[in-house]
Short mmCIF file of C-alpha atoms in Angstrom, two decimals:
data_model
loop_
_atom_site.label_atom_id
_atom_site.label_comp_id
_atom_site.label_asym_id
_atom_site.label_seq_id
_atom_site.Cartn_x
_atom_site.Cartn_y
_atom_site.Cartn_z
CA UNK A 287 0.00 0.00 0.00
CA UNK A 288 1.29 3.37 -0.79
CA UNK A 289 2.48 6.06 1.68
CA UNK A 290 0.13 8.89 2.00
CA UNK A 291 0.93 12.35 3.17
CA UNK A 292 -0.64 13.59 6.60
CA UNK A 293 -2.27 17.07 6.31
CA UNK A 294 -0.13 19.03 9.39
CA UNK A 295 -1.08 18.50 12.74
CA UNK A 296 -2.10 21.99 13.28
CA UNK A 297 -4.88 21.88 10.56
CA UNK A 298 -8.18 20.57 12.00
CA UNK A 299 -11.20 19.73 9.86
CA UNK A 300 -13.40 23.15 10.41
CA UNK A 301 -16.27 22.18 13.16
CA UNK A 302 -14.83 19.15 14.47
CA UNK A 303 -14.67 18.28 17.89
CA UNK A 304 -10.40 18.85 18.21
CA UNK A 305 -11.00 22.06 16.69
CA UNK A 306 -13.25 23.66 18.88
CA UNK A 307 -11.85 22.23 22.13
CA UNK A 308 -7.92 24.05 20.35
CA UNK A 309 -10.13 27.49 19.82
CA UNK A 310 -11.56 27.10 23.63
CA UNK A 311 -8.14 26.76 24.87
CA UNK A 312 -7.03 29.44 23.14
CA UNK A 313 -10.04 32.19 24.21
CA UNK A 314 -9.21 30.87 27.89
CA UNK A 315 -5.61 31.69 27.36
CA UNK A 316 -6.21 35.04 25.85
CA UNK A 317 -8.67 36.00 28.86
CA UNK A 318 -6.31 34.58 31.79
CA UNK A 319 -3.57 34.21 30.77
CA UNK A 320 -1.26 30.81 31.37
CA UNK A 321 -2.17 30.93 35.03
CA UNK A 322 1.50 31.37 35.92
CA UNK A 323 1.62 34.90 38.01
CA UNK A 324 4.52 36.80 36.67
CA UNK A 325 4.21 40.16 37.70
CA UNK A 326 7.24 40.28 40.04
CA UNK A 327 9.31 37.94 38.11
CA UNK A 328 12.56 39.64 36.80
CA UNK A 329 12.55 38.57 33.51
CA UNK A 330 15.39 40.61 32.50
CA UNK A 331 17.71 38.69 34.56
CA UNK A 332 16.02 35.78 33.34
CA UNK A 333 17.20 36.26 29.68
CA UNK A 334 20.35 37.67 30.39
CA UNK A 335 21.48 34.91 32.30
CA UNK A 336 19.60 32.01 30.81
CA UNK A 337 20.68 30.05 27.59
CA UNK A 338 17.95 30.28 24.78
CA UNK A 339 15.05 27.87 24.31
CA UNK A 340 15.76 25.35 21.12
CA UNK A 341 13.36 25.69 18.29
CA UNK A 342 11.43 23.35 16.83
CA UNK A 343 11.97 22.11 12.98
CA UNK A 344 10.15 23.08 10.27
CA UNK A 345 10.27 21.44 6.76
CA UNK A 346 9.08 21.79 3.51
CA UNK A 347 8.31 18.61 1.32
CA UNK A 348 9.90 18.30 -1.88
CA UNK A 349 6.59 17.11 -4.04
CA UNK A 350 4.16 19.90 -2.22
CA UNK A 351 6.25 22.96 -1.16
CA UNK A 352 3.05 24.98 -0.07
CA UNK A 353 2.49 21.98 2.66
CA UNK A 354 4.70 22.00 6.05
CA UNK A 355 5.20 19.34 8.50
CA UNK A 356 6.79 19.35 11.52
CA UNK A 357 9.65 17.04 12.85
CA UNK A 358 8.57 15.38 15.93
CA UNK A 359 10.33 11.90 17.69
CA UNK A 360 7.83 9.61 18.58
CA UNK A 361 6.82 9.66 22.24
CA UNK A 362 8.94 6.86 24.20
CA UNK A 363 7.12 4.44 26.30
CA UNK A 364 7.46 5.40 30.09
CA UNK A 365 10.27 3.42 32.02
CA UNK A 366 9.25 2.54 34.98
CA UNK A 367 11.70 3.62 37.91
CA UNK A 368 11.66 2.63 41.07
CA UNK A 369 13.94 5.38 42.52
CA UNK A 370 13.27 9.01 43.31
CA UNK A 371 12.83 11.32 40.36
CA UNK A 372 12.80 15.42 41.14
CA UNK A 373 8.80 15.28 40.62
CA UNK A 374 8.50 13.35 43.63
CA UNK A 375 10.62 15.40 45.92
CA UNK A 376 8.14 17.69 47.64
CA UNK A 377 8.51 21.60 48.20
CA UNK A 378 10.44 21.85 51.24
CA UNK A 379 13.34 19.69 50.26
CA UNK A 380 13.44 21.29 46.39
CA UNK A 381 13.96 24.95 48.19
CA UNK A 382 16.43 23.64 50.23
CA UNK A 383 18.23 22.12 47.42
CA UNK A 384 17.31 25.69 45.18
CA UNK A 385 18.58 27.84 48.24
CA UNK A 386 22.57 26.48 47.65
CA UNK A 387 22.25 27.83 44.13
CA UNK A 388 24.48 31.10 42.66
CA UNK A 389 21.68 34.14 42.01
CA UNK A 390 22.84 32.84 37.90
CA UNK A 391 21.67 29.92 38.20
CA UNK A 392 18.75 29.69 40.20
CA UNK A 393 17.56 32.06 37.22
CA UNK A 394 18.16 29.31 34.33
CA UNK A 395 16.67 26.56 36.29
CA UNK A 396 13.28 28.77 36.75
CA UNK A 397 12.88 27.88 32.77
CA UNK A 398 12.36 24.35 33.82
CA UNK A 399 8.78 23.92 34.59
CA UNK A 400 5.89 25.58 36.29
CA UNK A 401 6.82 24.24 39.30
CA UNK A 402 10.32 25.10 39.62
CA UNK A 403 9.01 28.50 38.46
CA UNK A 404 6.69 29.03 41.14
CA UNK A 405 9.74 27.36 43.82
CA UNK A 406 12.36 29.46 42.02
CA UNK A 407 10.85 33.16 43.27
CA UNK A 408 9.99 31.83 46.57
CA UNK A 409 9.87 34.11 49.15
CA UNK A 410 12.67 32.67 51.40
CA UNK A 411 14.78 32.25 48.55
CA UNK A 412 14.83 35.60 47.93
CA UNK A 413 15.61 36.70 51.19
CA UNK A 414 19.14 38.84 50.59
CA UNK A 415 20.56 39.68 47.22
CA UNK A 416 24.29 40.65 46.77
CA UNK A 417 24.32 42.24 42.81
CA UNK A 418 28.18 43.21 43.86
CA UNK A 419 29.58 42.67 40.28
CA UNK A 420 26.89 43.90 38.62
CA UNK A 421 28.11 47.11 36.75
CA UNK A 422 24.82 48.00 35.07
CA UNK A 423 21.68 47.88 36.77
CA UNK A 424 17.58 48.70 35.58
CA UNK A 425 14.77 47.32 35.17
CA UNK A 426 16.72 44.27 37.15
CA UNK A 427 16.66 45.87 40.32
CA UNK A 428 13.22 46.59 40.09
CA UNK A 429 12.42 43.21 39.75
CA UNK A 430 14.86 41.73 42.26
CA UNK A 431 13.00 44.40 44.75
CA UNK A 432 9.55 43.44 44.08
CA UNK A 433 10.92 40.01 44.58
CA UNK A 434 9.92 40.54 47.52
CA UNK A 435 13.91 40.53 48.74
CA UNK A 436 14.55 41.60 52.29
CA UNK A 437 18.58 42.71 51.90
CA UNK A 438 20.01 44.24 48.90
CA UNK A 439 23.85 44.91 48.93
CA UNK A 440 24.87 46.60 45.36
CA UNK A 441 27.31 49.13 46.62
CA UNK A 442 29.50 50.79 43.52
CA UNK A 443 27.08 49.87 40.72
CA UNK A 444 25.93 52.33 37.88
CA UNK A 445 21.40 52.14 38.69
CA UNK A 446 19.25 53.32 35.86
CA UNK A 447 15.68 53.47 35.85
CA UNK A 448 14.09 50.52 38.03
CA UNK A 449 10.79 50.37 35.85
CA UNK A 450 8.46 49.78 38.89
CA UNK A 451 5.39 47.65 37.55
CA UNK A 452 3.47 48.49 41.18
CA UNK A 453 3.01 50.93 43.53
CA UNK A 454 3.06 48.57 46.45
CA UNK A 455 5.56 49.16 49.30
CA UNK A 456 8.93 46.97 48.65
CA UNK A 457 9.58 44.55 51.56
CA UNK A 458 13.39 45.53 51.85
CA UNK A 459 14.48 46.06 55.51
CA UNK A 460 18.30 46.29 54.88
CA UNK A 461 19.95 48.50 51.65
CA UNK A 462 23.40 49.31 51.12
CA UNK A 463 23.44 51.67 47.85
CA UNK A 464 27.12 53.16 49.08
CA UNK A 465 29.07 55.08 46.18
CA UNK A 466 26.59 54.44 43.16
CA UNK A 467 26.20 56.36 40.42
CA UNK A 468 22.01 57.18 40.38
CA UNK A 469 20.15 59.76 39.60
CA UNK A 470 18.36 62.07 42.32
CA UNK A 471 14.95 61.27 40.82
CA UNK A 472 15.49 57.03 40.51
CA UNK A 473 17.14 57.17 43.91
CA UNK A 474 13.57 59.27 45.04
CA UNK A 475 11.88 56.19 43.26
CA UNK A 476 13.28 53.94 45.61
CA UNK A 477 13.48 55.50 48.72
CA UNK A 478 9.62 56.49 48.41
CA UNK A 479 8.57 52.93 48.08
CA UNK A 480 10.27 51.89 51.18
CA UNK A 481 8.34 51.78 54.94
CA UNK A 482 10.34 49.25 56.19
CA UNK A 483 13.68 49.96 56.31
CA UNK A 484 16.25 48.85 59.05
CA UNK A 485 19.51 49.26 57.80
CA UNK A 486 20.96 51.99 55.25
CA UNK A 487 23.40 53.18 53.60
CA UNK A 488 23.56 56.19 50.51
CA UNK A 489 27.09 56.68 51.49
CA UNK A 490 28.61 59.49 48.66
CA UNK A 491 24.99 60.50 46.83
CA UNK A 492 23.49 63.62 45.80
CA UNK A 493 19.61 63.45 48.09
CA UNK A 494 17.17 65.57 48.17
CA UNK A 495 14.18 67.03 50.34
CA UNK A 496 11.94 64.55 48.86
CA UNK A 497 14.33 61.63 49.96
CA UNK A 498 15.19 62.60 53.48
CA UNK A 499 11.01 63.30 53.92
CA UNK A 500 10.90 59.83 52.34
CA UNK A 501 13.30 58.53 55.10
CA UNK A 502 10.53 60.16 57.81
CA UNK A 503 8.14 57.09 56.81
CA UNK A 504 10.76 54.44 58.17
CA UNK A 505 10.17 54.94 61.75
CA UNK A 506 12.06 51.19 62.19
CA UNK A 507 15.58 52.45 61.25
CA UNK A 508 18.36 51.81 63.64
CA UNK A 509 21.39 51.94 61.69
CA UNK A 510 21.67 55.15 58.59
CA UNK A 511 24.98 55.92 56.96
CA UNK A 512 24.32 59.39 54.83
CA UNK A 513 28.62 59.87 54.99
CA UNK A 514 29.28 62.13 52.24
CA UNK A 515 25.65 63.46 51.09
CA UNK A 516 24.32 66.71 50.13
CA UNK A 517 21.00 68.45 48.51
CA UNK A 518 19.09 68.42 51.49
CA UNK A 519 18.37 71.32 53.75
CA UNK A 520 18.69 71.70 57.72
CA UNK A 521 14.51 71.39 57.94
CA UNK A 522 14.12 68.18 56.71
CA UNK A 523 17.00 66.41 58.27
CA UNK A 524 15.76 67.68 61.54
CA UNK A 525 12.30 66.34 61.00
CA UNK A 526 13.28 62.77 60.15
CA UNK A 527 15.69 62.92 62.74
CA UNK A 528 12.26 63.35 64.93
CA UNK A 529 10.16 60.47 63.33
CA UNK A 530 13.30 58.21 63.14
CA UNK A 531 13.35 58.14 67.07
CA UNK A 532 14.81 54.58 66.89
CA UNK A 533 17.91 55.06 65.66
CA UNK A 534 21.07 53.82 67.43
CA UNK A 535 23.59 54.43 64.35
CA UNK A 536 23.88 57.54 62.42
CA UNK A 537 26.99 58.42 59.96
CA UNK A 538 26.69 62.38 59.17
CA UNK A 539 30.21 62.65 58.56
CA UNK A 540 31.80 65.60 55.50
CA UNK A 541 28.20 65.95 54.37
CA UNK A 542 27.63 69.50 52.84
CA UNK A 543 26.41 70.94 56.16
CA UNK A 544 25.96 74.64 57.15
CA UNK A 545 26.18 75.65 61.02
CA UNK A 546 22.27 75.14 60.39
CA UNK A 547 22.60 71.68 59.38
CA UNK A 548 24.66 71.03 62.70
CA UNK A 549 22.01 73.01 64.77
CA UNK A 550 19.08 70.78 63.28
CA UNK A 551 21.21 67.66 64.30
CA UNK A 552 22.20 68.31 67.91
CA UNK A 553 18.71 69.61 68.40
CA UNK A 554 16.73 66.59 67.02
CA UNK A 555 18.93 64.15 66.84
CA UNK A 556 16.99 60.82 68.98
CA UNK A 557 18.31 60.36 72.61
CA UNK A 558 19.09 56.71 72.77
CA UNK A 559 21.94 57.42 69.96
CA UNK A 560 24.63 54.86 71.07
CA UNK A 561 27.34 55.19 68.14
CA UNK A 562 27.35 58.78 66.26
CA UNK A 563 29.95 60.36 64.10
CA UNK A 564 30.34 64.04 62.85
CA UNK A 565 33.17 64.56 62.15
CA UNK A 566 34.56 66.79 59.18
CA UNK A 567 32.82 69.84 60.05
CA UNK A 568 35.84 72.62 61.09
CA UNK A 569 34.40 75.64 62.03
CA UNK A 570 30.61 74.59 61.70
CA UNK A 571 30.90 72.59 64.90
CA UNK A 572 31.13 74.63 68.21
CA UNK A 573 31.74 73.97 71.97
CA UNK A 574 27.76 74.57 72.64
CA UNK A 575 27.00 72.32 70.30
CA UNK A 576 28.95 69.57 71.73
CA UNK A 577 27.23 70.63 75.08
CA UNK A 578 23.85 70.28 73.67
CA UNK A 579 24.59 66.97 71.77
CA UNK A 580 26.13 65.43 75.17
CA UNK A 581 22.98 66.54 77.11
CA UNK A 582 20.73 65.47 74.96
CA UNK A 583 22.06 61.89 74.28
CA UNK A 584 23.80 60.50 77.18
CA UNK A 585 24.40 56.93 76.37
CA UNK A 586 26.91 57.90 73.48
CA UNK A 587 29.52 54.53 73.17
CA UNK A 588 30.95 55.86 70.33
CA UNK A 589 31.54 59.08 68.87
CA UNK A 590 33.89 60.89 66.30
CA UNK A 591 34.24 64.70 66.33
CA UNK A 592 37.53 64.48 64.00
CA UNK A 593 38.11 67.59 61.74
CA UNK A 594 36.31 69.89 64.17
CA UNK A 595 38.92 72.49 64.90
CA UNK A 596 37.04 74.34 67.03
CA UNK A 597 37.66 71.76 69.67
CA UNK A 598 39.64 72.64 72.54
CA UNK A 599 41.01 70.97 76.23
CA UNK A 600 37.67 72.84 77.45
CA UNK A 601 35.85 69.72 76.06
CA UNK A 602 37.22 67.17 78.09
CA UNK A 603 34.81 68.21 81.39
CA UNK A 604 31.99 67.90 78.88
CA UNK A 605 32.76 64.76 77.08
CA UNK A 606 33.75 62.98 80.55
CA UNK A 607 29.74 63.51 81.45
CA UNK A 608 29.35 60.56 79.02
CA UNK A 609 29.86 57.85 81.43
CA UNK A 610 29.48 54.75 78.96
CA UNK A 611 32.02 56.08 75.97
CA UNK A 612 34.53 53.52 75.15
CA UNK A 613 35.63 55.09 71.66
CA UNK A 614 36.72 58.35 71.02
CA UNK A 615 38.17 60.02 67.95
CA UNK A 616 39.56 63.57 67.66
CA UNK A 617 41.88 63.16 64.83
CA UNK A 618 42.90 66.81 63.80
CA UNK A 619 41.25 68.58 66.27
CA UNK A 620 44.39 70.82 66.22
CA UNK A 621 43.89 73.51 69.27
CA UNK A 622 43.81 70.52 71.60
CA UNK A 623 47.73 70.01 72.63
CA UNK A 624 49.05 67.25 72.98
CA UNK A 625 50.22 67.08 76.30
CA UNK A 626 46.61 67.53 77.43
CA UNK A 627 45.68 64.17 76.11
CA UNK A 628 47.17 62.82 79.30
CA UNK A 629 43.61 64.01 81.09
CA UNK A 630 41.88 60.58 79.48
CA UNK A 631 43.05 58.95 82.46
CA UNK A 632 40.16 60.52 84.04
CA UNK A 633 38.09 58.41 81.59
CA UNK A 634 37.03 55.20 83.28
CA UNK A 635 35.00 53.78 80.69
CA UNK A 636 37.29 54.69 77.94
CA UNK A 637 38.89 51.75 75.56
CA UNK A 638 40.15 53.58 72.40
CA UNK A 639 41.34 57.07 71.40
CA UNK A 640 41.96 58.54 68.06
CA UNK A 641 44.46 61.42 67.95
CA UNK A 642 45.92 61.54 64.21
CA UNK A 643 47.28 64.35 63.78
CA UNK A 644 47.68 65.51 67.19
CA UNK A 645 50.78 63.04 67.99
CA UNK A 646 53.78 62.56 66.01
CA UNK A 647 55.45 58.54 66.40
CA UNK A 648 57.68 59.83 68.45
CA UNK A 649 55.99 60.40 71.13
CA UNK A 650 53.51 57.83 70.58
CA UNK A 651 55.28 55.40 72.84
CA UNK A 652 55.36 58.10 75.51
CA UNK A 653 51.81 58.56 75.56
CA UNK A 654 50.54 55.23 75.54
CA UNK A 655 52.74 54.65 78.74
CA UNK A 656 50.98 57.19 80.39
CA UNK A 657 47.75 55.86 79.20
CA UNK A 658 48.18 52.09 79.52
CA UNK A 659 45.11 51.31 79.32
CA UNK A 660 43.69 53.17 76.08
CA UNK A 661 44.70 51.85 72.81
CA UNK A 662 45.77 54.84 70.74
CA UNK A 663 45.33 55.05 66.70
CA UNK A 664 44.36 52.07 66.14
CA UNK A 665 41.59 52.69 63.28
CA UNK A 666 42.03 55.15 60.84
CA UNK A 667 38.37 54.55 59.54
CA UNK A 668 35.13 55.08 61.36
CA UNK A 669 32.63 52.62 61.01
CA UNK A 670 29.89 53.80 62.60
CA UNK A 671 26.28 52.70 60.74
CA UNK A 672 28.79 51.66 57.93
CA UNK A 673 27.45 48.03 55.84
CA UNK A 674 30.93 46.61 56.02
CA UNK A 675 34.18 47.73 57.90
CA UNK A 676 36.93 49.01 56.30
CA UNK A 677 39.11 46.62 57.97
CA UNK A 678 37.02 43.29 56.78
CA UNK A 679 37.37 41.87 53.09
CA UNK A 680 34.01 39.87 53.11
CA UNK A 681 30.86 40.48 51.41
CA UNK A 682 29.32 41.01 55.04
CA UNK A 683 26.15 43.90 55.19
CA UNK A 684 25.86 45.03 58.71
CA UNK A 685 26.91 41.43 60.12
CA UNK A 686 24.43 39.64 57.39
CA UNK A 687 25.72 37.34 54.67
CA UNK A 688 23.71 37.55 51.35
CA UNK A 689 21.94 34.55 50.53
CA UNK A 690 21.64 34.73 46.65
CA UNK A 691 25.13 36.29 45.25
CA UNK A 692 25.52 37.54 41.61
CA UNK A 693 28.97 35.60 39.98
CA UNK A 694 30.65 37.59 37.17
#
């Protein structure tokens, strides 16, 4: 008997039963979609990072070139296995396997299946994100945030426009955005999306009103590094400084401040301020301010007043009323000699004393005999409310270890 050619698959009779159940499917699809809720899926990432799906063949026959069939392997007859395949494995053990996966490949192996979809942009999965790496970030950090992530480390990276697809608050608690290169109005994207915020850091960045008034709405934050900032006037800071009443932390070092600026901080700044540093402020920075500041937050640990040349040996009585301070910096706090450092023996409490500047290596040895108990210049760098010390080389936020970590 003689081979006849099939018609192609995709060609049903018109009115037969297969036909109208294939145009029901696709009016159901058209109306809702595959069922498969993508909205906070960053599918940017996904393409990047993913290889590309294989395409089917298509083929013309040789007597008939207006006809096409497809290439297709039979279907193979089911094996039957009596081991564990991945479909059995349920939820809980998958994510645990998933959650030892680089940020790369966790991506790719969303392409799998439905399932591993839906398991892939799990919530606990997504917990911390470290883009460090990264050079070029847009609509991907968008996504990543309304991943629902909870830390995002991405200091040093070039941010373009996130391309928000909601204007639901972003579940982030912990953002380190030190030293990027953003614009003032994606950075006010971000900031005004965020109630929850713990942990921060816009080390280096050009703010605004709008951002620091943003910053009022995260009444959580204990920890905020704004080293280096400007664009933002002395009202504003001293209002969030009000609604931010839980703050322990708070960088405010070289920041383009004003005698104003330092007013609004010693005047609102929160009272159970353990660690503060303000230093790099020369003339802007006067003896009743320190008085103010040390009245009005008593419980200081730690506190830099470096670069504040107004300082003199009449601060000592003052700074001694802080009976828990165990670090002290006064780095180039010039009218302060240095034979008068020898009055920190008067310090009970005190552990560590900055002087750079003040005490040339000679007689460094001299005064740390008189002061045996002190240890004298022993960190350059502050690191109050910083995400990572200076001193450590890990990719450490604020004590937290990423859990998903972009590999270049």
């Amino acid at each position: 008997m003689p081979l006849q050619e099939l018609p192609c698959l995709n060609e049903y009779l018109e009115g037969s039963m297969l036909s109208i159940s294939q145009k029901s499917k696709r009016k159901k699809r058209e109306c809702f979609g595959d069922g498969l809720d993508t909205e906070n899926t960053p599918h940017e990432l996904i393409h990047r990072w993913s290889p590309p799906h294989k395409q089917r063949v298509v083929c013309k026959g040789k007597e008939n070139e207006e006809n096409q069939f497809v290439l297709a392997r039979r279907p193979r007859k089911r094996r039957e296995f009596s081991g564990l395949s991945w479909d059995t494995l349920p939820d809980e053990l998958l994510l645990g396997i998933l959650s030892c996966l680089p940020l790369q490949d966790l991506l790719r192996m969303s392409r799998v299946c439905k399932r591993w979809h839906r398991l892939a942009f799990d919530e606990s999965l997504w917990h911390s994100v470290d883009l460090v790496g990264n050079p070029q970030l847009d609509q991907a950090l968008g996504q990543v945030l309304m991943a629902g992530v909870l830390g995002l480390r991405c200091p040093r990276t070039c941010i373009g426009e996130p391309h928000f697809t909601h204007t639901r608050h972003l579940r982030v608690q912990h953002m380190d955005l030190s030293s990027c290169t953003v614009s003032t109005l994606f950075l006010e994207d971000i900031i005004s999306r965020c109630r929850r915020l713990e942990n921060l850091s816009l080390e280096g960045l050009e703010l605004s009103d709008w951002i620091i008034q943003s910053l009022s709405q995260n009444t959580e934050l204990v920890r905020l590094n704004l080293c280096g900032c400007s664009g933002f006037s002395p009202d504003s800071l001293g209002e969030m400084l009000k609604s931010c009443s839980r703050l322990e932390e708070l960088n405010l070092s070289w920041c383009d401040f004003s005698t104003d600026h330092v007013k609004a901080v010693v005047s609102n700044i929160p009272s159970n301020i353990t660690q503060l540093n303000l230093s790099g402020y020369r003339q802007n920075l006067t003896m009743k301010d320190l008085k103010d500041l040390v009245e009005r937050c008593p419980h200081l640990v730690n506190l830099d007043l470096s670069d504040s040349v107004l300082m003199t040996t009449s601060s000592f009585p003052i700074l001694q009323q802080l009976r828990s301070l165990r670090h002290l910096a006064l780095s180039r706090c010039y009218q302060i000699h240095p034979a008068a450092l020898a009055d920190f023996e008067k310090f009970p409490e005190l552990q560590t004393l900055e002087v750079y500047g003040l005490v040339q290596d000679t007689y460094l040895p001299i005064l740390s005999k008189s002061l045996p108990r002190l240890q004298i210049n022993t960190l350059p760098f502050s690191g109050v409310a910083r995400p990572t010390e200076a001193t450590r080389r890990d990719r450490a936020m604020w004590g937290m270890t990423c859990r998903l970590v972009f590999r270049s």
